[in-house]
């Protein structure tokens, strides 16, 4: 099973700042089949990024994904108050596993 | 608009059974693989089962032999039969659609809470 480790556990930033979230895989993710989801409190997750770097429909361009192999990054270029959420990475190249999540707090 | 609506959650005793349902609308249900993903209170997401349009079935080790996924294409519904429930099965259970031809989740239901407690 591919284990995904996300860091940091919590990120506390001010509006307008840049957020960089990391997702590291225990082995190479086939085909860069890596997705990112946003989950706000009390809500279901929402797809942000798939294929490591493709934005899902309707996702603002301040969200971007990058990386390949075992190291992936989600960047939020200019934080807005509504970006307060937990962000999960998920690999789907070998079964499906999620990272443990990164909580983004807005100061 | 894609809609996924789960139902069937509730309180059940350890060792008991429960059947979850997911009503799908707004898309051609028969052509999509469907999944169940759960989230224990205050914890992260865990994929537990998938069923393809051709009814190939996959389970996470944590539920294999206890849970059964199925689908009714005529009724646009997904099901999860959960037997031999344990306290660590307590979670919100989400129905999630695979993106067409892929294995990430592009649509989610609102979830239904299952609590296993005596």
PDB file of C-alpha atoms in Angstrom, chain B residues 43-88:
ATOM      1  CA  UNK B  43     -10.000  11.838  11.433  1.00  0.00           C
ATOM      2  CA  UNK B  44      -9.022  11.691   7.773  1.00  0.00           C
ATOM      3  CA  UNK B  45     -10.585  10.054   4.742  1.00  0.00           C
ATOM      4  CA  UNK B  46     -10.464   6.311   4.077  1.00  0.00           C
ATOM      5  CA  UNK B  47     -11.513   4.676   0.791  1.00  0.00           C
ATOM      6  CA  UNK B  48     -13.290   1.412   1.596  1.00  0.00           C
ATOM      7  CA  UNK B  49     -14.905   0.019  -1.553  1.00  0.00           C
ATOM      8  CA  UNK B  50     -15.466   0.462  -5.287  1.00  0.00           C
ATOM      9  CA  UNK B  51     -17.770  -1.071  -7.863  1.00  0.00           C
ATOM     10  CA  UNK B  52     -17.229  -0.532 -11.570  1.00  0.00           C
ATOM     11  CA  UNK B  53     -19.878  -0.171 -14.255  1.00  0.00           C
ATOM     12  CA  UNK B  54     -19.114  -3.795 -15.133  1.00  0.00           C
ATOM     13  CA  UNK B  55     -19.599  -4.733 -11.451  1.00  0.00           C
ATOM     14  CA  UNK B  56     -15.961  -5.491 -10.721  1.00  0.00           C
ATOM     15  CA  UNK B  57     -15.621  -4.990  -6.964  1.00  0.00           C
ATOM     16  CA  UNK B  58     -12.752  -3.908  -4.729  1.00  0.00           C
ATOM     17  CA  UNK B  59     -12.439  -3.566  -0.944  1.00  0.00           C
ATOM     18  CA  UNK B  60      -9.978  -2.122   1.525  1.00  0.00           C
ATOM     19  CA  UNK B  61      -8.506  -4.741   3.838  1.00  0.00           C
ATOM     20  CA  UNK B  62     -10.213  -3.079   6.804  1.00  0.00           C
ATOM     21  CA  UNK B  63     -13.674  -4.092   5.575  1.00  0.00           C
ATOM     22  CA  UNK B  64     -13.022  -7.131   3.374  1.00  0.00           C
ATOM     23  CA  UNK B  65     -15.241 -10.050   4.369  1.00  0.00           C
ATOM     24  CA  UNK B  66     -17.592  -7.863   6.414  1.00  0.00           C
ATOM     25  CA  UNK B  67     -18.908  -5.255   3.962  1.00  0.00           C
ATOM     26  CA  UNK B  68     -20.557  -5.830   0.579  1.00  0.00           C
ATOM     27  CA  UNK B  69     -20.939  -3.174  -2.102  1.00  0.00           C
ATOM     28  CA  UNK B  70     -23.614  -3.473  -4.781  1.00  0.00           C
ATOM     29  CA  UNK B  71     -25.473  -1.342  -7.281  1.00  0.00           C
ATOM     30  CA  UNK B  72     -28.894  -1.221  -8.925  1.00  0.00           C
ATOM     31  CA  UNK B  73     -28.389   0.403 -12.318  1.00  0.00           C
ATOM     32  CA  UNK B  74     -32.106   0.423 -13.082  1.00  0.00           C
ATOM     33  CA  UNK B  75     -32.769   2.328  -9.862  1.00  0.00           C
ATOM     34  CA  UNK B  76     -29.646   4.539 -10.015  1.00  0.00           C
ATOM     35  CA  UNK B  77     -28.620   3.392  -6.549  1.00  0.00           C
ATOM     36  CA  UNK B  78     -25.494   2.274  -4.751  1.00  0.00           C
ATOM     37  CA  UNK B  79     -25.520   0.182  -1.589  1.00  0.00           C
ATOM     38  CA  UNK B  80     -23.204  -0.878   1.204  1.00  0.00           C
ATOM     39  CA  UNK B  81     -24.201  -3.839   3.362  1.00  0.00           C
ATOM     40  CA  UNK B  82     -22.212  -3.678   6.574  1.00  0.00           C
ATOM     41  CA  UNK B  83     -22.051  -6.764   8.818  1.00  0.00           C
ATOM     42  CA  UNK B  84     -20.120  -7.618  11.986  1.00  0.00           C
ATOM     43  CA  UNK B  85     -19.822  -3.935  12.783  1.00  0.00           C
ATOM     44  CA  UNK B  86     -17.165  -2.782  15.243  1.00  0.00           C
ATOM     45  CA  UNK B  87     -16.644   0.404  17.195  1.00  0.00           C
ATOM     46  CA  UNK B  88     -13.894   1.476  14.786  1.00  0.00           C
TER      47      UNK B  88
END
